[in-house]
XYZ file of C-alpha atoms in Angstrom:
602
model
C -62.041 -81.742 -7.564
C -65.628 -80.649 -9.152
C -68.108 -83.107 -9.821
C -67.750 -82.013 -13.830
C -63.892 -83.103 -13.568
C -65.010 -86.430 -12.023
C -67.028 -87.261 -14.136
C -64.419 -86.428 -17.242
C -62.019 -88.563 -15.721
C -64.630 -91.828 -14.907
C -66.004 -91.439 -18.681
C -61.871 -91.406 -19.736
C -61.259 -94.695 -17.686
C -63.782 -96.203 -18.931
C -62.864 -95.659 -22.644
C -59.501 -96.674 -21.784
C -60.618 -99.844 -20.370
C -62.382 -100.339 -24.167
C -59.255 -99.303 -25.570
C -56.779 -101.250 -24.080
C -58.761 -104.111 -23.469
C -55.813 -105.806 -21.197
C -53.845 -104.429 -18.715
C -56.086 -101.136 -17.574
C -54.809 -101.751 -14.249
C -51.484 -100.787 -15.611
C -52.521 -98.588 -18.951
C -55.036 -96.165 -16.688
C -52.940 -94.871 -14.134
C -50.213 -94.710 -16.951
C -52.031 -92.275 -19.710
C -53.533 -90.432 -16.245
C -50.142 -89.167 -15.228
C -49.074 -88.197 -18.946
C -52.462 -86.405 -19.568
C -50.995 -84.600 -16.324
C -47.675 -84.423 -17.488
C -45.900 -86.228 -14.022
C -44.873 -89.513 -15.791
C -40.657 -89.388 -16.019
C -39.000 -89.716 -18.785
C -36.839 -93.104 -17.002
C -40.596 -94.872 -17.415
C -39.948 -97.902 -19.466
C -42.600 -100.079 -20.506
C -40.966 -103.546 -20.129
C -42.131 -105.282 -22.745
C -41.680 -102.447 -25.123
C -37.864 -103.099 -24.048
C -37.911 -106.563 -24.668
C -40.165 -107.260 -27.736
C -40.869 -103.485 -28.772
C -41.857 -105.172 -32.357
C -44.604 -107.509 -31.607
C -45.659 -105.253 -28.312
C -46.011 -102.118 -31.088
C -47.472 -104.755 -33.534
C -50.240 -106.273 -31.503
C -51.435 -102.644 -30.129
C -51.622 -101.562 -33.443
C -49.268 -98.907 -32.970
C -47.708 -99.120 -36.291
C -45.454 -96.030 -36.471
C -43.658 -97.361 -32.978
C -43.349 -101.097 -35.243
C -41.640 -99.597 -38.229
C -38.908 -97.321 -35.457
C -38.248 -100.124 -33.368
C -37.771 -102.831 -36.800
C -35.380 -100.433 -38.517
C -33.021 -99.547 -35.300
C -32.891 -103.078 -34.308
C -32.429 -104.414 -38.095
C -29.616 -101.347 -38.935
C -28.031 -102.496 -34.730
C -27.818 -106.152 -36.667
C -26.474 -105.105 -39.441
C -23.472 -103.804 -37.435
C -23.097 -106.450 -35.590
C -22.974 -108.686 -38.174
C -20.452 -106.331 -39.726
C -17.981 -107.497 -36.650
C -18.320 -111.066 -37.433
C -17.846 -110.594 -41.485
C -14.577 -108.715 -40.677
C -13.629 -110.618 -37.699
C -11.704 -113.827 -39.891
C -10.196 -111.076 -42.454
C -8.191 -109.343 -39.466
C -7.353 -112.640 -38.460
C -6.155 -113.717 -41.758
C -4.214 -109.876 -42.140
C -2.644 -110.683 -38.696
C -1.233 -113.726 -39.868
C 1.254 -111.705 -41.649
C 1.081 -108.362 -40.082
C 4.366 -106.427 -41.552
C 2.738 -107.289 -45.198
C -0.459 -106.367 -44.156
C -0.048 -103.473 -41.819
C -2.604 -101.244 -43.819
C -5.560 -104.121 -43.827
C -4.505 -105.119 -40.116
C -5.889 -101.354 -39.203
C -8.275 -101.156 -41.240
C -10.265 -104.131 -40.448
C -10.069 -103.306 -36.832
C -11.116 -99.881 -36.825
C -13.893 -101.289 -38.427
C -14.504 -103.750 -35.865
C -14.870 -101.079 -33.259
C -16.556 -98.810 -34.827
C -19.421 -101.490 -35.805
C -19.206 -102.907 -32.261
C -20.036 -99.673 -30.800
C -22.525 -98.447 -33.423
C -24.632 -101.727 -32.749
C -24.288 -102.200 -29.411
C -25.191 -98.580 -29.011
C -27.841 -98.681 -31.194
C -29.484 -101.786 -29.821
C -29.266 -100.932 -26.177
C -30.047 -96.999 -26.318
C -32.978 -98.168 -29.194
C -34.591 -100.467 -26.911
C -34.409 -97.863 -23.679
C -36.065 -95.144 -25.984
C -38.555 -97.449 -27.609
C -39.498 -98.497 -23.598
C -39.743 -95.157 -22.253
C -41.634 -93.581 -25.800
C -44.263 -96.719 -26.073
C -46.569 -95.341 -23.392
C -46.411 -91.729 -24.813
C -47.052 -93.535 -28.364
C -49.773 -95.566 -27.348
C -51.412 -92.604 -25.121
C -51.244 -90.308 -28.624
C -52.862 -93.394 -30.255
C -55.897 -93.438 -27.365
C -55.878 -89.458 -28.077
C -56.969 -89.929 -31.629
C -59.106 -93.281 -31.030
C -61.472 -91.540 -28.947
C -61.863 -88.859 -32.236
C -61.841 -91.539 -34.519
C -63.253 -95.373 -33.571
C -61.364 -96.463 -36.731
C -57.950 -96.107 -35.080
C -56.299 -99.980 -33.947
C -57.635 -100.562 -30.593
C -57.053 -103.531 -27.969
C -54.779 -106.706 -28.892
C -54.900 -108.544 -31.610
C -53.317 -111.584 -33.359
C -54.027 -110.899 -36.761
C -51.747 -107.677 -36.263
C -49.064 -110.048 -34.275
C -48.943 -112.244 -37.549
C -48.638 -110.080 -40.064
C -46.065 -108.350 -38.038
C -44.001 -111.331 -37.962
C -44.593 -112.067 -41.415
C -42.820 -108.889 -42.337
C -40.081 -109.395 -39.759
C -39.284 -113.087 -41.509
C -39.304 -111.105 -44.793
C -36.555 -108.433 -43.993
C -34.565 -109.295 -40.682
C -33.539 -112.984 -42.039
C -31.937 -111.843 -45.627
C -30.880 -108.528 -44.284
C -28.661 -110.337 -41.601
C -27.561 -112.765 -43.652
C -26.527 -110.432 -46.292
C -24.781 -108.315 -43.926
C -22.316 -111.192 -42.875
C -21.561 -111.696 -46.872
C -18.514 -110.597 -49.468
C -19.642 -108.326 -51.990
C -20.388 -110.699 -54.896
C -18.030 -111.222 -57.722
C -19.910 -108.778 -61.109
C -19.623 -111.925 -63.399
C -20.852 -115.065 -60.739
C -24.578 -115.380 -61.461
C -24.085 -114.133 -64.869
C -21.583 -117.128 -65.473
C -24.179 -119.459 -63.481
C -27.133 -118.257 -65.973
C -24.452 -118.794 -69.126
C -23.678 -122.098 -67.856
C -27.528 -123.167 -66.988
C -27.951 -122.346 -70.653
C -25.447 -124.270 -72.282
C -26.209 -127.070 -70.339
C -30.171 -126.986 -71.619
C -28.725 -126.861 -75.122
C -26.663 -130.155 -74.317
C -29.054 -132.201 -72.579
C -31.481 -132.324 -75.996
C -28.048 -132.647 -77.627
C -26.583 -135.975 -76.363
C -30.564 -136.967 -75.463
C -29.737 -137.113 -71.620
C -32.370 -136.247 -69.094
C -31.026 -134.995 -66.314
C -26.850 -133.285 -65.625
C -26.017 -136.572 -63.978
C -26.615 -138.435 -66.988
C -25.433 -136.026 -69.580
C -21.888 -135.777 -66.970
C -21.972 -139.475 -67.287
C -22.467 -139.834 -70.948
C -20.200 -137.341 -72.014
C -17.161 -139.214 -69.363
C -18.147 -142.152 -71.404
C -17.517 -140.430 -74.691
C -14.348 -138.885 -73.707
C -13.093 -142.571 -72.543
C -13.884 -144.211 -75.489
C -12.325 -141.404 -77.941
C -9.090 -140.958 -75.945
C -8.957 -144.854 -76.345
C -9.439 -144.380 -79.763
C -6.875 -141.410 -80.086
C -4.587 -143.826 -78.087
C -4.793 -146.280 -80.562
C -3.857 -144.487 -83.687
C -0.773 -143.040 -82.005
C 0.668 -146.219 -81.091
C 0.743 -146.992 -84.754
C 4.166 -146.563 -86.177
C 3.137 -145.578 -89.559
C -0.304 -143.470 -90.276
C -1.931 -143.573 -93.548
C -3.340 -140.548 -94.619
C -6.925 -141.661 -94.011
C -5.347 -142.773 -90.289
C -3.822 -139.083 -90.115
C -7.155 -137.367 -90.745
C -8.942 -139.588 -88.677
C -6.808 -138.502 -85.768
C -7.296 -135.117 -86.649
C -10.750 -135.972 -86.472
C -10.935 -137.627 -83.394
C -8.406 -135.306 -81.598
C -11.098 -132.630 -82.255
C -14.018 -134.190 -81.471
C -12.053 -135.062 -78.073
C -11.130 -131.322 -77.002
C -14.732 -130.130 -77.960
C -16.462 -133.115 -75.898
C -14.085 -132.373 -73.009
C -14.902 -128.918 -73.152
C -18.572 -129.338 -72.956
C -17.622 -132.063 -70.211
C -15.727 -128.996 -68.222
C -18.401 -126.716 -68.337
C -20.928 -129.410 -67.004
C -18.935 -129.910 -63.953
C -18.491 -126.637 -63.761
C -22.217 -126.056 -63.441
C -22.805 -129.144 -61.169
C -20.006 -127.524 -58.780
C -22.115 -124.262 -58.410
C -23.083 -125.018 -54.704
C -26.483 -123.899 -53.000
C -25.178 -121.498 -51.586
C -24.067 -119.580 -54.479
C -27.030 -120.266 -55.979
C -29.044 -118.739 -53.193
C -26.856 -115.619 -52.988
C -27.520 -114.911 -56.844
C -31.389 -115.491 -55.991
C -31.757 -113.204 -53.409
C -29.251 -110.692 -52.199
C -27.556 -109.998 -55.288
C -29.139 -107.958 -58.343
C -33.092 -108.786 -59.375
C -32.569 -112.781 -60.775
C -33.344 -112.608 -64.461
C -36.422 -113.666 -64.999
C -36.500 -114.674 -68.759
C -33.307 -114.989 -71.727
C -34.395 -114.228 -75.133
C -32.461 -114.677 -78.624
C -32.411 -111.349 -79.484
C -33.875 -110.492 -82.787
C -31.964 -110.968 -85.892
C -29.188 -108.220 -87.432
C -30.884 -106.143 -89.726
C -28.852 -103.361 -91.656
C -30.728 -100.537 -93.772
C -29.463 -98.851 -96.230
C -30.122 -96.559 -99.133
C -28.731 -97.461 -102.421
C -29.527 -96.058 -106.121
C -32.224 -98.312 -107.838
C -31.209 -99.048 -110.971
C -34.285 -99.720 -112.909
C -35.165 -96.074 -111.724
C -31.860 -94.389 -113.291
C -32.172 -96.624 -116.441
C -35.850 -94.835 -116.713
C -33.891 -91.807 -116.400
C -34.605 -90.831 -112.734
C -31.144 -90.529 -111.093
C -32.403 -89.539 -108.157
C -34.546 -92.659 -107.261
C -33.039 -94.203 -104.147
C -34.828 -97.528 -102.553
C -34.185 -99.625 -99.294
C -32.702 -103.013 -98.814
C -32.554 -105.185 -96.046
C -29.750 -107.088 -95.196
C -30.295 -110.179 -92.472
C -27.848 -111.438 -90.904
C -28.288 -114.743 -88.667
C -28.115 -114.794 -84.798
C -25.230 -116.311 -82.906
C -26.196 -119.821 -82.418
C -26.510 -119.995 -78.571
C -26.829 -116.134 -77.629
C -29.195 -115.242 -75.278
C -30.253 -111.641 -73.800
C -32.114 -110.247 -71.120
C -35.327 -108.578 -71.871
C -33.659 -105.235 -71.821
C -30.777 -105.965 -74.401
C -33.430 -107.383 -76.582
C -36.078 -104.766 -76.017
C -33.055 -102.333 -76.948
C -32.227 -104.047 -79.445
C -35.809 -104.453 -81.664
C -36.584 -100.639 -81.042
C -32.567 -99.889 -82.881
C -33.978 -101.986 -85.737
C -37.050 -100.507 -86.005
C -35.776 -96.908 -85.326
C -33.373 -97.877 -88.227
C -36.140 -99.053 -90.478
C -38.090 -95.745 -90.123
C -34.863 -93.972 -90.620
C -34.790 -95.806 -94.026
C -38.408 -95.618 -95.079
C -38.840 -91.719 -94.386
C -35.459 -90.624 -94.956
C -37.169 -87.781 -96.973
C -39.909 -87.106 -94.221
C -37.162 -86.815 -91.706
C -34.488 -84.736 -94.234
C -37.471 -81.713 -95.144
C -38.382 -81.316 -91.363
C -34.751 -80.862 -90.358
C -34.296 -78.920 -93.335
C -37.447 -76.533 -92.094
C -35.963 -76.423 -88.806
C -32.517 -75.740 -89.585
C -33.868 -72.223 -92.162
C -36.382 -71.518 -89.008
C -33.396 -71.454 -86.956
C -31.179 -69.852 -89.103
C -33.577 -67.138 -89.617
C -34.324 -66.535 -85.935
C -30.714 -66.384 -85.318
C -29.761 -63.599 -88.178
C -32.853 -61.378 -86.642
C -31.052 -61.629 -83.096
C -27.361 -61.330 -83.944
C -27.424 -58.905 -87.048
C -29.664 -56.577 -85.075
C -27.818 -53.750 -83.625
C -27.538 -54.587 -79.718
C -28.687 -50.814 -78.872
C -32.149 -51.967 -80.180
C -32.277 -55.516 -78.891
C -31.505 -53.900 -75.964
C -33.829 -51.232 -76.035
C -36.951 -53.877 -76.703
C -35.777 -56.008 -73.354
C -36.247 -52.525 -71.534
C -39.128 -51.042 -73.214
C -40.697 -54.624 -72.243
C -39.762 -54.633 -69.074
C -40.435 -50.936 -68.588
C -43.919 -51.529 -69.754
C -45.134 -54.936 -68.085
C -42.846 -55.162 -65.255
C -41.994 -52.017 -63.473
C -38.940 -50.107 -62.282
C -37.191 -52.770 -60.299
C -37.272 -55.483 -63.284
C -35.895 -52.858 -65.521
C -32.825 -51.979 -63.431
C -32.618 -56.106 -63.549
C -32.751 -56.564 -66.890
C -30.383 -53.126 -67.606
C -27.890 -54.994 -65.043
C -28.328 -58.038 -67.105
C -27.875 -57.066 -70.027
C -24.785 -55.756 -69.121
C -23.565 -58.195 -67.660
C -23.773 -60.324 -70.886
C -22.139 -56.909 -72.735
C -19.686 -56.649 -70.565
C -18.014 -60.311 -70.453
C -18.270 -60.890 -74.139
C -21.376 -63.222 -74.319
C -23.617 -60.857 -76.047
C -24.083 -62.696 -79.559
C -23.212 -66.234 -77.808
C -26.476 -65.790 -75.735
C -28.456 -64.422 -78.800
C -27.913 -68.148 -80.177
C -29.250 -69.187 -77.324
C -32.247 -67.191 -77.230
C -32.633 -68.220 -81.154
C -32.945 -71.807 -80.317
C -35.294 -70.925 -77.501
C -37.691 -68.531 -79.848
C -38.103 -71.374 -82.026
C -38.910 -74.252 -80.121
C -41.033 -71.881 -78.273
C -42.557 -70.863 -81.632
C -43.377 -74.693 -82.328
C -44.101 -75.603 -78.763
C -47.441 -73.049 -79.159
C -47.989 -73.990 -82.570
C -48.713 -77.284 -81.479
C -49.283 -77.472 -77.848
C -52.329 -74.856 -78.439
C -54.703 -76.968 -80.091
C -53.763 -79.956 -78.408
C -55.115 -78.267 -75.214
C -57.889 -77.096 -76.302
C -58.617 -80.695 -77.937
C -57.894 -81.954 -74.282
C -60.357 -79.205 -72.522
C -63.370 -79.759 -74.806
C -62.568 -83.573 -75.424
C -62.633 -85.768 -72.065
C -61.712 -89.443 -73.621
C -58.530 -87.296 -75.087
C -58.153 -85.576 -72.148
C -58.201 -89.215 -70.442
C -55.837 -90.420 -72.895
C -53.150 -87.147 -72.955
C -52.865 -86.642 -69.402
C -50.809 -89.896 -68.501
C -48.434 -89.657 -71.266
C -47.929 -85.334 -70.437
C -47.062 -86.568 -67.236
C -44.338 -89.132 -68.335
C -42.746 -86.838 -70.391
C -42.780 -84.384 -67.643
C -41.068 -87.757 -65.443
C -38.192 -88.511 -68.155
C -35.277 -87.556 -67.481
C -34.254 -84.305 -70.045
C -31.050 -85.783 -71.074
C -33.108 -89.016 -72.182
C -34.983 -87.061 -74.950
C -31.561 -86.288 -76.728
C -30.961 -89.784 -77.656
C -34.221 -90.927 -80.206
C -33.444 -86.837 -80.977
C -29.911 -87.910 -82.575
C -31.040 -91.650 -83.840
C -33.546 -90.397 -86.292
C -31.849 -86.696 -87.106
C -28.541 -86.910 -86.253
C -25.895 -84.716 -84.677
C -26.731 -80.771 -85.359
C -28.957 -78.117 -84.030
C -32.611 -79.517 -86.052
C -32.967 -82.372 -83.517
C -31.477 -79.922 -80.393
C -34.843 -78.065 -81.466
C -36.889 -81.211 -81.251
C -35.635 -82.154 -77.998
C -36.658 -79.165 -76.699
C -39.429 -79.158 -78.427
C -40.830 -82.456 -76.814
C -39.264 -81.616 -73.367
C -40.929 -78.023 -73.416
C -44.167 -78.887 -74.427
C -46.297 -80.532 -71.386
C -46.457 -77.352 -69.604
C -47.864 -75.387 -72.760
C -50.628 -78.265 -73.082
C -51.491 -78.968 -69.559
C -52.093 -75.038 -68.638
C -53.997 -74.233 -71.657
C -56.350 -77.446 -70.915
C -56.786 -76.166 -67.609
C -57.208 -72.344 -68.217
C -60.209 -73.331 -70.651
C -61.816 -75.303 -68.182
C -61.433 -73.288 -65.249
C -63.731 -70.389 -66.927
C -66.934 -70.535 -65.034
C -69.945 -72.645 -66.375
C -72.343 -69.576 -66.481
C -70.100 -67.575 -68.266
C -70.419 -69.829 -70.665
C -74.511 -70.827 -70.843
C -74.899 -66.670 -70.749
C -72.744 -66.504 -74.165
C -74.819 -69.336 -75.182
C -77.793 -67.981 -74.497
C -77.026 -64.831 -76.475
C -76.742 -67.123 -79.603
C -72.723 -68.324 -79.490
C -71.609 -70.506 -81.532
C -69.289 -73.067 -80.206
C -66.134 -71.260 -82.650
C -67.951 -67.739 -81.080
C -67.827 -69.476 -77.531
C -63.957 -70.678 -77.733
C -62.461 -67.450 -79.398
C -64.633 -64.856 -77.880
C -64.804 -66.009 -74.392
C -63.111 -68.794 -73.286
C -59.754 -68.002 -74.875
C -59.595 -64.661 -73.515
C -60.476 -65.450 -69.812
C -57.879 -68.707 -70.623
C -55.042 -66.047 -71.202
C -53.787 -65.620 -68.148
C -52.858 -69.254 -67.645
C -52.308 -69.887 -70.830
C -49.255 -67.353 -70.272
C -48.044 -69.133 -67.513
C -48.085 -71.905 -69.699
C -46.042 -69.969 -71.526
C -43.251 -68.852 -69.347
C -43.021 -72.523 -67.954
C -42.609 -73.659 -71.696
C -39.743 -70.701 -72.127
C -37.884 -71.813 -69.228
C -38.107 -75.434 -69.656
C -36.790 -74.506 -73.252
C -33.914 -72.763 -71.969
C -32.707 -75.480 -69.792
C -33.241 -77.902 -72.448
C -31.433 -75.783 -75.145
C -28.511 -75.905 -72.154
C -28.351 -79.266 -71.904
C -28.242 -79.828 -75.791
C -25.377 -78.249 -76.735
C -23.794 -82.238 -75.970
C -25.680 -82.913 -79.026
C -24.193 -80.166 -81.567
C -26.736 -77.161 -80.819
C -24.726 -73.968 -80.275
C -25.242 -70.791 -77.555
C -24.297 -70.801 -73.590
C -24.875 -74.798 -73.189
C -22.011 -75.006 -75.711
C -19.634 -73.268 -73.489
C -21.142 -74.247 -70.438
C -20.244 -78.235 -71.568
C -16.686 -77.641 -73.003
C -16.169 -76.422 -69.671
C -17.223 -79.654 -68.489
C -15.032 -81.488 -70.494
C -11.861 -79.609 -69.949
C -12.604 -78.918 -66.217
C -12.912 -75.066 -66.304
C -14.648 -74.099 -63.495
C -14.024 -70.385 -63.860
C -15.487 -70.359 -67.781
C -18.558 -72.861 -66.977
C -19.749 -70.869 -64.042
C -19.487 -67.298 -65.712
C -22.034 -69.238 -68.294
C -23.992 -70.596 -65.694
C -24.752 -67.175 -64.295
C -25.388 -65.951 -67.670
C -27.771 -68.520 -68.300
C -29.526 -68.091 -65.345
C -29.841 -64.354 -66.003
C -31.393 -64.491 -69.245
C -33.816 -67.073 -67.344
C -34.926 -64.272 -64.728
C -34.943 -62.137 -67.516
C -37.720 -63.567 -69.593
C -39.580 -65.053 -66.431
C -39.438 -61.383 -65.073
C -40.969 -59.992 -67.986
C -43.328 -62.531 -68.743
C -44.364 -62.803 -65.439
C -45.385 -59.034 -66.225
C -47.253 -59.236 -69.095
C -49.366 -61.989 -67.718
C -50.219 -59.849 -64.191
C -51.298 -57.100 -67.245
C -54.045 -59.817 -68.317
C -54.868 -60.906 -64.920
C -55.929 -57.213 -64.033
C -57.930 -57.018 -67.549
């Protein structure tokens, strides 16, 4: 051995020594032999076997922690499985002919769980002992690169890993060993907590014991009362009505009375279960807001100044249940209904002349693509592709077209492309200047870019609901939803196009006496082209999927075939549309991914 390798060896034991801190005598000679590669796999470290949790916890080696928690926690959770099952199959045996299908059920669930967690525990623990040394070595590898990796032993780490041990293993084992709850049981216990809190003000009791109590003396005293009158031979009519009286005062006290013990029999440990291992515990119970109906109805002071068509709105209130209360969603769905319905009402004529412009855009659009000969809608696909895209696209987009020709979905898929054109068409009408507002504007840009990235989040299907509460059923608010769904990209790219063009591009248009309108159209706009197309073709595709899925709210084309498929379980007739969906897809993306190369080379 050279003196150089020596000394490479004496500076590594002594940083292992600092990184250990206890047991070098044991560590040393351990991450010698795996820097060498002669330690065996069989190598267990013993207390990585035993307590591989707080071992990996107080060496810092998280990674190892997080393993070794989750085999032993999912080995528990099998076990536990055993002794859930274990008095079912008893109870199944007990009557084994009637039960012959639970009988083998329950125990081939017994074995498999006692295998699975049994194996898991014991072949967990041998691989956790024979990795930790490896684990810990890597760990010493990167300490020595980085001081900031855990080093030594320490009993800050031991705590906290404990603490998060008592948080999962406890419930998770004890929730394991538990029936599925019944749906209704902590809903029932948070109806009954409620009607008892309306009682106790009610019969001025402070506490369920004394409002049990009062109400047992209640019902004594009026079934006395009750007792009495019937043991009367003759009943006056003021005697009969009485009775009447108290005979319903008696069933609604002994109601109440009922449901009291019924809460006061909830036990602690149903209680508990609805706390913690069943759904999120509702956290607050509102009375939901009150009824509110809109409507439109002639006013007749207008038509009596001869204006017949003079409509007004009216509000009719209705009161809440007495007693009904909601969770915060129900009531948070609720308000925005009402108020979706009062806008409804108080820009009916806002809402009816944009879905009126919509519907002529749309109906234009779709004229120009189906009363077009197909030779020369044709033609234009090719010519486009011929011209931007090259040979290969064309032969694509010739073998696509025909493929629409050829099974019959020619002028379906022109509807389709109709509704695309147009929300496309509104998409860049607006999302244009609102990225340019976000490039030269950084509060708006501040301000834009959380709530583009939301509506990039929602889900697309959850932009056809406000679509059909404030415009109905019909192709105008299929348009919208596209519209809104479509529209981040178009925004987003433009924004960053504009600022991406270089800083002294811009102080040497400046400087040759730009104006700031000079500066956007002449030079930022035109170097901003190229992403501003891919804005484009992100908007065009996100338009097309969108105008798919909103054919389940009236708008017409391929999504319209492709979702009475869906309903009538045609598989053959919803995947032909698929593929022609798709195709018109790599169509456009094909040729727009063409022109925008042509500006990139520019």
């Amino acid at each position: 051995m050279s003196g150089a390798e020596q000394r490479e060896i004496d500076d590594r034991d002594v940083s292992i020594g600092t990184f250990v801190e206890q047991n070098e005598s044991y560590f040393g000679p351990i991450f010698e032999r795996i820097q060498r590669g002669k330690l065996p796999r069989w190598h267990v470290n013993i207390w990585a076997v035993l307590v591989p949790w707080i071992w990996a916890a107080a060496r810092g080696s998280w990674l190892l922690f997080w393993v070794s928690l989750a085999l032993d926690v999912i080995a528990i959770v099998c076990l536990m499985q055993v002794l859930k099952f274990s008095p079912l199959l008893a109870e199944a045996q007990s009557n084994a002919a009637a039960n012959a299908t639970l009988v083998a059920r329950y125990s081939n669930w017994i074995t498999t769980y006692s295998w699975a967690g049994w194996g898991l525990l014991f072949l967990g623990r041998f691989w956790m002992g024979s990795s930790a040394n490896r684990w810990y070595y890597s760990q010493y590898a990167r300490w020595r690169i980085n001081q900031a990796v855990p080093s030594g032993v320490s009993m800050k780490r031991v705590v906290l890993g404990v603490l998060v041990m008592a948080i999962i293993v406890p419930l998770t084992t004890y929730r394991a060993t538990q029936l599925r709850l019944d749906e209704r049981a902590c809903f029932n216990q948070i109806r009954a907590a409620e009607s008892v809190d309306q009682l106790l003000p009610l019969y001025q009791a402070e506490d369920v014991l004394a409002l049990y109590a009062s109400m047992s003396t209640g019902v004594e005293t009026l079934q006395s009362k009750l007792d009495a009158l019937e043991a009367l031979d003759e009943l006056t009519d003021a005697q009969k009505s009485e009775r009447s009286a108290v005979r319903k005062e008696l069933r609604d006290l002994g109601r109440n009375r009922d449901l009291v013990e019924d809460y006061q029999n909830i036990s602690t440990r149903d209680r508990f279960d609805c706390l913690t291992i069943d759904d999120f515990p509702t956290l607050a119970r509102l009375t939901p807001p009150e009824d509110i109906t809109y409507r439109r109805v002639a006013d007749e002071e207008a038509i009596a100044a001869g204006d017949e068509g003079a409509t007004k709105v009216i509000t009719q209130i209705k009161e809440p249940v007495e007693g009904r209360k909601v969770t915060i969603f129900t009531y948070s769905a609720e308000s925005i209904d009402i108020s979706i319905n009062r806008l409804r009402a108080q820009y009916a004529t806002a809402f009816d002349a944009m879905t009126n412009v919509l519907r002529q855009s749309l109906i234009r659009v779709e004229v120009a693509f189906m009363q077009t000969p197909w030779p020369v809608v044709a033609f234009l696909f090719l010519a486009l592709s011929w011209a931007f895209a090259g040979t290969g696209t064309t032969i694509f987009v010739g073998a696509s077209l025909g493929f629409l020709a050829l099974f019959e979905l020619w002028q379906i898929a022109m509807q389709t492309m109709a509704l695309v054109v147009v929300s496309t068409a509104v998409c860049v009408l607006v999302g244009l200047p609102i990225g340019i507002w976000m490039a030269k504007n950084k509060w708006f840009r501040w301000i834009t870019e959380p709530i583009l990235d939301v509506m990039q989040t929602i889900p697309s299907l959850s932009y056809l609901v406000p679509a059909v509460a404030f415009f109905g059923i019909s192709q105008p608010p299929a348009v919208l939803a596209t519209v809104i769904f479509a529209m981040p990209p178009m925004i987003k790219l433009t924004a960053l196009g504009i600022l991406q063009v270089p800083e002294s591009t811009k102080e040497a248009a400046m400087a040759f006496g730009a104006s700031h309108r000079q500066l956007l159209h002449k030079v930022e706009l035109p170097m901003a082209i190229p992403s501003i197309m891919a804005g484009l073709n992100q908007t065009i595709m996100l338009a097309l999927s969108m105008a798919t899925i909103s054919a389940f709210i009236g708008a017409e084309g391929l999504g319209a075939i492709v979702t009475s498929a869906l309903g009538d379980a045609q598989a053959g007739k919803g995947l032909l549309a698929g593929i022609a969906i798709a195709l018109v897809a790599m169509m456009i993306d094909r040729i727009l991914k063409g022109i925008r190369n042509s500006f990139s080379r520019i």
